[in-house]
CSV table of C-alpha atoms in Angstrom, one decimal:
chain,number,residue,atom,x,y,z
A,5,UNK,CA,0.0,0.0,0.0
A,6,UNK,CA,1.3,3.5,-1.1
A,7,UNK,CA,1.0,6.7,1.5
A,8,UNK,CA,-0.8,9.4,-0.4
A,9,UNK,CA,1.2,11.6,1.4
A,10,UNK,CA,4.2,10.1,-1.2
A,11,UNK,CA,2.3,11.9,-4.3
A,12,UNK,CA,0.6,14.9,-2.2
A,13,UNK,CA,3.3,17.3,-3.5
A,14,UNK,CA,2.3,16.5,-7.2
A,15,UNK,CA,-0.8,18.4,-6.5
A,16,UNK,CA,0.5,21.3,-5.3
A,17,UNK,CA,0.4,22.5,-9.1
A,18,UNK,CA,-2.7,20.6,-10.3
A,19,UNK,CA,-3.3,21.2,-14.0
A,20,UNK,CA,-7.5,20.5,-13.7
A,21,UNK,CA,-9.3,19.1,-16.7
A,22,UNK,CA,-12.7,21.3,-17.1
A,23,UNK,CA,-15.2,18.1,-18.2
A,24,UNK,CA,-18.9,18.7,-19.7
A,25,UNK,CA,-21.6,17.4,-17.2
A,26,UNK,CA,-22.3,14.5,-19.6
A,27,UNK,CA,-18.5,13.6,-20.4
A,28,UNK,CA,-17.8,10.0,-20.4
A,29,UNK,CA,-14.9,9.3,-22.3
A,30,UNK,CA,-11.4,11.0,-22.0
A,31,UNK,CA,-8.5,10.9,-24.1
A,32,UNK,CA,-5.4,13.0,-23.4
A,33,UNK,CA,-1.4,13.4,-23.4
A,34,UNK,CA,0.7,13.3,-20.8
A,35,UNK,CA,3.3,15.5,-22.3
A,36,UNK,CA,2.5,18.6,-20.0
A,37,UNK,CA,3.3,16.4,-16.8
A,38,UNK,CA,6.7,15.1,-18.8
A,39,UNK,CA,7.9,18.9,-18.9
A,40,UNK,CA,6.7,19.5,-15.4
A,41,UNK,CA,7.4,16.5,-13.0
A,42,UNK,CA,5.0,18.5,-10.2
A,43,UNK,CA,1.7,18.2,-12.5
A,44,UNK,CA,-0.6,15.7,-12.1
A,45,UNK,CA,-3.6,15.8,-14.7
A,46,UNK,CA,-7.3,15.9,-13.4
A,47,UNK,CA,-10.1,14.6,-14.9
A,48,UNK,CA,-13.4,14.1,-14.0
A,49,UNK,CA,-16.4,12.0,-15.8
A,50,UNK,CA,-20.3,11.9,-15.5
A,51,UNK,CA,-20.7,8.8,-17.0
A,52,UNK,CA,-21.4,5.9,-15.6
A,53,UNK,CA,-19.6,4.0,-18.1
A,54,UNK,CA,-16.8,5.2,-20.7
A,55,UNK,CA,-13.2,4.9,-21.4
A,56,UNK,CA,-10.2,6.6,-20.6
A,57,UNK,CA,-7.1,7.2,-23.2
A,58,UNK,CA,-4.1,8.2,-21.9
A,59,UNK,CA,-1.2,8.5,-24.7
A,60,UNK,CA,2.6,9.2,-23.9
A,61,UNK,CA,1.6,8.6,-20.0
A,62,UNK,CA,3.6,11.0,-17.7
A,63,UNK,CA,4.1,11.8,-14.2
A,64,UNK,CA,0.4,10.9,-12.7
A,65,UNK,CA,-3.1,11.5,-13.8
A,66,UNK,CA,-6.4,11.4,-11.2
A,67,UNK,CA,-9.8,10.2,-12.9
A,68,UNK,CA,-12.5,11.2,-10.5
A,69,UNK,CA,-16.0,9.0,-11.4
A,70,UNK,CA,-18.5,11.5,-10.6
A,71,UNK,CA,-22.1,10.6,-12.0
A,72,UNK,CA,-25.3,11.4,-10.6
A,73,UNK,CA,-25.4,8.4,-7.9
A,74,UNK,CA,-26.1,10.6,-5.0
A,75,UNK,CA,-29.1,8.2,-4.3
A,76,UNK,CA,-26.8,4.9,-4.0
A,77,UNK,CA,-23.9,5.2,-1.3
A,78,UNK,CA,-22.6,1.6,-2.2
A,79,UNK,CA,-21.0,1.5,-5.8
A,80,UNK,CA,-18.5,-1.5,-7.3
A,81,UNK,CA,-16.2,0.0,-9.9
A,82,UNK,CA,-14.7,-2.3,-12.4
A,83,UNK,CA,-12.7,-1.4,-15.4
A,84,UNK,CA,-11.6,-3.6,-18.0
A,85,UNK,CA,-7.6,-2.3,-19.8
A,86,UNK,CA,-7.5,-2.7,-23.6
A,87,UNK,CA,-4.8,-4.9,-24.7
A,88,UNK,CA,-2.7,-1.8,-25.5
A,89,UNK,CA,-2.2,-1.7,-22.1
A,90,UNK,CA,1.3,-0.2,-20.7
A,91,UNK,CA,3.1,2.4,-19.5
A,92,UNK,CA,1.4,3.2,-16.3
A,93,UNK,CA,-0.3,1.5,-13.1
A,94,UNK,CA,-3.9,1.8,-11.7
A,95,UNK,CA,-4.6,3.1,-7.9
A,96,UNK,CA,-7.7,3.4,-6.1
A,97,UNK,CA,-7.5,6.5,-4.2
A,98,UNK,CA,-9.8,5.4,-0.4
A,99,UNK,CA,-8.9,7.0,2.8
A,100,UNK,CA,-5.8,9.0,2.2
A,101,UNK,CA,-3.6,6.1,0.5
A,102,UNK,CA,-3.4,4.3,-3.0
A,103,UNK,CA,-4.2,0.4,-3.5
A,104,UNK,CA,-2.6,-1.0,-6.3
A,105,UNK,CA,-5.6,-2.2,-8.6
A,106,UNK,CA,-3.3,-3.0,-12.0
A,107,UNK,CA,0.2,-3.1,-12.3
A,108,UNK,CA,2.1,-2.0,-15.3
A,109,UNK,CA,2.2,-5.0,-17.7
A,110,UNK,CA,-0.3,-6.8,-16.2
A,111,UNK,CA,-3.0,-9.4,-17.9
A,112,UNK,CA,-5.1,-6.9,-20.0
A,113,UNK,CA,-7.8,-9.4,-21.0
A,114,UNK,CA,-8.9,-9.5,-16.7
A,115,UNK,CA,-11.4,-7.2,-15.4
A,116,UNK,CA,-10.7,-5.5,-12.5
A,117,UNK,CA,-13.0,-4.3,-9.6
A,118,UNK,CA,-13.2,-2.4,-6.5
A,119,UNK,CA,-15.8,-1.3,-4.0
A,120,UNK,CA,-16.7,2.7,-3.3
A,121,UNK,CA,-18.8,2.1,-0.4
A,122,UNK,CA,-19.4,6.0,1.5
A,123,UNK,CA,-20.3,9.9,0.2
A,124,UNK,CA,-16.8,10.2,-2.0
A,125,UNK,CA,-16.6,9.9,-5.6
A,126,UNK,CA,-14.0,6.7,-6.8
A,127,UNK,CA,-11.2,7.9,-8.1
A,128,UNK,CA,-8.6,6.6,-9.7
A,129,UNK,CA,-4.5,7.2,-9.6
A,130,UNK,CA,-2.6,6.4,-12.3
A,131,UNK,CA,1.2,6.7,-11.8
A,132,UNK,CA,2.9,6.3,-15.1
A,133,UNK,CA,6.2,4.1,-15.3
A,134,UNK,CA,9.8,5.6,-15.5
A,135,UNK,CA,11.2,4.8,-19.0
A,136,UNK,CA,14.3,3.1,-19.0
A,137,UNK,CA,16.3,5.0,-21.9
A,138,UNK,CA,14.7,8.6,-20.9
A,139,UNK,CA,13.3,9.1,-24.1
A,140,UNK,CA,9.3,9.7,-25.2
A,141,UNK,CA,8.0,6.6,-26.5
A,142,UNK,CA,4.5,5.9,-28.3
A,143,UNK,CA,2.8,4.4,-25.0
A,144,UNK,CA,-1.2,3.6,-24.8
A,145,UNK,CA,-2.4,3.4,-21.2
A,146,UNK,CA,-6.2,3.2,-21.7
A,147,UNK,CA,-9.5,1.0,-20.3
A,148,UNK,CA,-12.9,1.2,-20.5
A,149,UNK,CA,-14.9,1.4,-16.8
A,150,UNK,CA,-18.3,0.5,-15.3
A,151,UNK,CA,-19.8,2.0,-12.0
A,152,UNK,CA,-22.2,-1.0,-10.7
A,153,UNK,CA,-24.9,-0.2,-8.1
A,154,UNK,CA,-26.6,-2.8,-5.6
A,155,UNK,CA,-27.7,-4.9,-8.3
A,156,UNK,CA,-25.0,-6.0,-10.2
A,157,UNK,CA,-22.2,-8.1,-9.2
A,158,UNK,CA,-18.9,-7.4,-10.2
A,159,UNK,CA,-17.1,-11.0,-11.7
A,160,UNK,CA,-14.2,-10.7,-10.2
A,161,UNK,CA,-13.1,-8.9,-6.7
A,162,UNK,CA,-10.0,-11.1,-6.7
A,163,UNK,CA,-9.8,-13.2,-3.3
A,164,UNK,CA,-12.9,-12.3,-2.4
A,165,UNK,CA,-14.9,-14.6,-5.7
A,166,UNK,CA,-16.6,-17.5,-4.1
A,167,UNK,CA,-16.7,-20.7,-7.1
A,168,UNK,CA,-19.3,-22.6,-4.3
A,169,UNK,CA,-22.6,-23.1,-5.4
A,170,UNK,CA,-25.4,-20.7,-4.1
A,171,UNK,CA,-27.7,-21.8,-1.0
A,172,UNK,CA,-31.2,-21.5,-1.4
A,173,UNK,CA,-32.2,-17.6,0.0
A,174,UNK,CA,-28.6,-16.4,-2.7
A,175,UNK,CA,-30.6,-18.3,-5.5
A,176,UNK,CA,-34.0,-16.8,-4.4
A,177,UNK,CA,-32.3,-13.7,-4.6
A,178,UNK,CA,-30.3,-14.3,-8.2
A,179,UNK,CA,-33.7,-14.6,-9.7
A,180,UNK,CA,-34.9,-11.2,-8.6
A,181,UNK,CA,-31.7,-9.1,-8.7
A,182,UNK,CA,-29.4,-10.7,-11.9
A,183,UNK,CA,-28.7,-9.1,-14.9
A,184,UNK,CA,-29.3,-11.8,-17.0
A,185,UNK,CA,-31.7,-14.8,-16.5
A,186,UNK,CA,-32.2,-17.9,-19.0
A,187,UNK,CA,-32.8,-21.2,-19.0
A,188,UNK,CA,-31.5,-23.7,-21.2
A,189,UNK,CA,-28.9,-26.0,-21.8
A,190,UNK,CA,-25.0,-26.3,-21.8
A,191,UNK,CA,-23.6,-26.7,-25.5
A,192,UNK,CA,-19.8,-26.5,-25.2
A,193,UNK,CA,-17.1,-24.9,-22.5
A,194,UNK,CA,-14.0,-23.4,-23.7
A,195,UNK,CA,-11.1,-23.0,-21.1
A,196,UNK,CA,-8.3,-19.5,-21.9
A,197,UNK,CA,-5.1,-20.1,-19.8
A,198,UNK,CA,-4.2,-16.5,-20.6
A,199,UNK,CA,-7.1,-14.6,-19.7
A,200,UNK,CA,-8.0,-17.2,-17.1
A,201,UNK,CA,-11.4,-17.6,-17.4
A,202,UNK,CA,-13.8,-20.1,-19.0
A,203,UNK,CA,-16.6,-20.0,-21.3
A,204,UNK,CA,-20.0,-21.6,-21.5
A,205,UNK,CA,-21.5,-21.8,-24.6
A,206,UNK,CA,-25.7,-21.7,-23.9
A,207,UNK,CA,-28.6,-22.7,-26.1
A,208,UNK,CA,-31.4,-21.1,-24.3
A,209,UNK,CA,-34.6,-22.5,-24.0
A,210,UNK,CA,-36.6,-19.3,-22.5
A,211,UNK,CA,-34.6,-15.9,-22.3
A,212,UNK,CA,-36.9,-14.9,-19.4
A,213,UNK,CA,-34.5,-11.3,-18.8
A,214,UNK,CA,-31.6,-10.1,-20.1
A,215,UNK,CA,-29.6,-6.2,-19.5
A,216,UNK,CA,-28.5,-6.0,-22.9
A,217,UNK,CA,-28.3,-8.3,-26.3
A,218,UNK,CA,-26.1,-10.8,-24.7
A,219,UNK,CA,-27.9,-13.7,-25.8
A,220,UNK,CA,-29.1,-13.4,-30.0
A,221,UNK,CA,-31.1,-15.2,-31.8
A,222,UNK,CA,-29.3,-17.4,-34.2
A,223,UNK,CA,-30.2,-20.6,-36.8
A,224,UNK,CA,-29.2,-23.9,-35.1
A,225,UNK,CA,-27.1,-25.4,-37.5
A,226,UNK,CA,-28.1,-29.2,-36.2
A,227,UNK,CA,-31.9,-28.6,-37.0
A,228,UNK,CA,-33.2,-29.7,-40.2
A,229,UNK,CA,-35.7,-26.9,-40.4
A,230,UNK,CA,-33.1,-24.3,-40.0
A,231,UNK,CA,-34.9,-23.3,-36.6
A,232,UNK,CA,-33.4,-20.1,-34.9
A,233,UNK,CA,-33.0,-20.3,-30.6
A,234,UNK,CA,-31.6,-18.0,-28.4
A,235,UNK,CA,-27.4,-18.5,-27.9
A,236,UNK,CA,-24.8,-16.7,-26.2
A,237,UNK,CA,-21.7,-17.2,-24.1
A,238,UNK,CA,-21.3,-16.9,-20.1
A,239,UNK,CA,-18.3,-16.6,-18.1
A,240,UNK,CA,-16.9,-17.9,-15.6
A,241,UNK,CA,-12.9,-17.8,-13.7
A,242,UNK,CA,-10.6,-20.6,-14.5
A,243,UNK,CA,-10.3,-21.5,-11.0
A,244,UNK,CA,-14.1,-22.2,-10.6
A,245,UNK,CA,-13.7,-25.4,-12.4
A,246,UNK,CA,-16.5,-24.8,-14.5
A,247,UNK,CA,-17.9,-28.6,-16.2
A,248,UNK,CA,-20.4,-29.8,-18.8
A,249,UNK,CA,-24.0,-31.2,-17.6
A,250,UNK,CA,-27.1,-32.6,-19.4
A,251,UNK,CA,-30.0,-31.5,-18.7
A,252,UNK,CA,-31.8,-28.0,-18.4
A,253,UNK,CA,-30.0,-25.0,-16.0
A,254,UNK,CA,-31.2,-21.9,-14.8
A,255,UNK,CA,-28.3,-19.8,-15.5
A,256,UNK,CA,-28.4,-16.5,-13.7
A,257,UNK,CA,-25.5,-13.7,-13.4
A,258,UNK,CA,-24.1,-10.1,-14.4
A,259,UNK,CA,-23.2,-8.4,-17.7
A,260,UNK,CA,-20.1,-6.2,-17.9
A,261,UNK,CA,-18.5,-4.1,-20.6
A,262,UNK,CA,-20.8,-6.3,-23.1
A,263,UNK,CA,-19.9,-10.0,-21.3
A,264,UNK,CA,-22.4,-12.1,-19.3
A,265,UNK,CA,-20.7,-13.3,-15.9
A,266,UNK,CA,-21.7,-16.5,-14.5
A,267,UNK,CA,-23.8,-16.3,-10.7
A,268,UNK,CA,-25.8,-18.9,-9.4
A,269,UNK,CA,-26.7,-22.0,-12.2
A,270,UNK,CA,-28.9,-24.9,-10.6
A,271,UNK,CA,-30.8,-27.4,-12.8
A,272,UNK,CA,-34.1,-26.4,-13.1
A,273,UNK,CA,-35.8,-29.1,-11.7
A,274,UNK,CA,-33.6,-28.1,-8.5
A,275,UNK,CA,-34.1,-24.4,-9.0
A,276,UNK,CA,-38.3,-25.4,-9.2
A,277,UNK,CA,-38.0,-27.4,-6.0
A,278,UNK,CA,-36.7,-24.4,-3.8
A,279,UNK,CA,-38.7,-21.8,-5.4
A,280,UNK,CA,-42.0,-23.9,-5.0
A,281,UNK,CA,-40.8,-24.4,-1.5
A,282,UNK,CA,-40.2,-20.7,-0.4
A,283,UNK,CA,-43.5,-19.7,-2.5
A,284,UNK,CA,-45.9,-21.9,-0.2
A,285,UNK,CA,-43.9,-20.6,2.5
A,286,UNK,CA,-43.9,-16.8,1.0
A,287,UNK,CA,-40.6,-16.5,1.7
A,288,UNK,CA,-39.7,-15.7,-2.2
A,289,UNK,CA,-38.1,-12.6,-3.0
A,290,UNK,CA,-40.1,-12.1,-6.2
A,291,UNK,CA,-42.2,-13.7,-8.6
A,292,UNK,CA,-40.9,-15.4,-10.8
A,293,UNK,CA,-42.8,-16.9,-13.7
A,294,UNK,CA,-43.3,-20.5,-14.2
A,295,UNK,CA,-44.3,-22.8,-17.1
């Protein structure tokens, strides 16, 4: 952990970036902080997703996620660095000293995340890296982030992702609160070493919800008749051990920067049991429609 007293002289001649109300995205030089070695660049963005471009990274630059949340105290930040990723690291500014989110060089296909639980906006430190022979270099450090609220989970909060399956009142819950809920079958699962995750290939049966257009209508080339049926992808982290099954799921989870993240996936006849259960019980969160 880094004292932000290390990088408080930095700001004694803070060169502020004036941002529309409905900025999202920022892209910027860092030549201005490679003449002066006491400027750190400010910027600050409504959105609550966008990207941020920083090009010849120098000295420092502080991102300040500002959107109109004022209504939801507990946030999860996540961005997700583009594969042009170098030439700086990624803090998270909380309580008067920096947590290294991303190191310099690290895995750019991984999706970070954070909490911002409290009244203060997440920001974001970004310390750019000393360069060996002195000399400007083209250097990219950019990534694209996503402010969550209560609803969404994030996929990955490093030690903190549980791979158990979820007990019966987080299932309850998953139906109500997930991004994305379809049932269906598993078709294929695909395992990435580099990125360290896995991914399940699903031909749904019923799309019941879904945040975005994770899941498409496509032609199933094994039917006869050309018929179309809902497919997409879901992942999941390597380390979860994610395995084939026949039979019908209920595959529930979160969609980030365009991805569908794997949360709780029971077989349905198990899913049915619980929910029927809690129902006569009226202990279910929400309804949920049944066939």
């Amino acid at each position: 952990m880094f004292s932000f007293a290390i990088v408080l002289v930095h700001f004694l001649a803070l060169q502020l970036r004036h941002c529309a109300a409905d900025l999202c995205n920022w892209t910027g030089s860092g030549f201005a902080a490679g003449v002066d070695s006491r400027i750190v660049l400010q910027v600050r963005l409504r959105c609550t997703e966008g990207s941020v471009r920083w090009v010849y990274p120098g000295q420092a630059l502080r991102v300040v996620l500002e959107p109109n949340l004022s209504s939801n105290l507990r946030t999860t930040v996540c961005i997700k660095p583009s594969p042009s990723f170098r030439g700086a690291s990624v803090f998270v500014e909380r309580a008067g000293e920096l947590e290294l989110l991303v190191a310099d060089g690290e895995r750019p296909q991984q999706v970070f995340c954070f909490r911002a639980d409290g009244p203060r906006r997440p920001a974001l430190y970004l310390q750019a890296s000393p360069q060996s022979d002195g000399h400007w270099s083209r250097r990219t450090m950019s990534f694209r982030y996503e402010l969550l609220g209560n609803r969404s989970a994030a996929p990955n909060l490093g030690q903190q992702t549980s791979c158990r399956p979820c007990n019966d009142t987080e299932l309850l819950m998953a139906i109500c609160n997930s991004d994305f809920v379809i049932r269906g079958h598993i078709k294929n699962i695909s395992h990435s070493s580099e990125s360290q995750t896995s991914s399940v290939e699903v031909s749904a049966v019923r799309v019941y919800w879904q945040r975005s257009g994770v899941f498409e209508r496509r032609v199933d080339p094994d039917s006869p008749r050309s018929v179309s049926s809902w497919r997409g992808h879901i992942h999941a982290l390597l380390q979860c051990h994610v395995k084939p099954g026949d039979g019908e799921f209920l595959f529930t989870g979160s969609e980030h920067f365009g991805e569908a993240w794997l949360g709780c996936a029971p077989r349905y006849k198990d899913f049915l049991s619980v929910y029927q259960t809690a129902r006569a019980a009226r202990r279910n969160s929400c309804d949920f429609p049944l066939d």
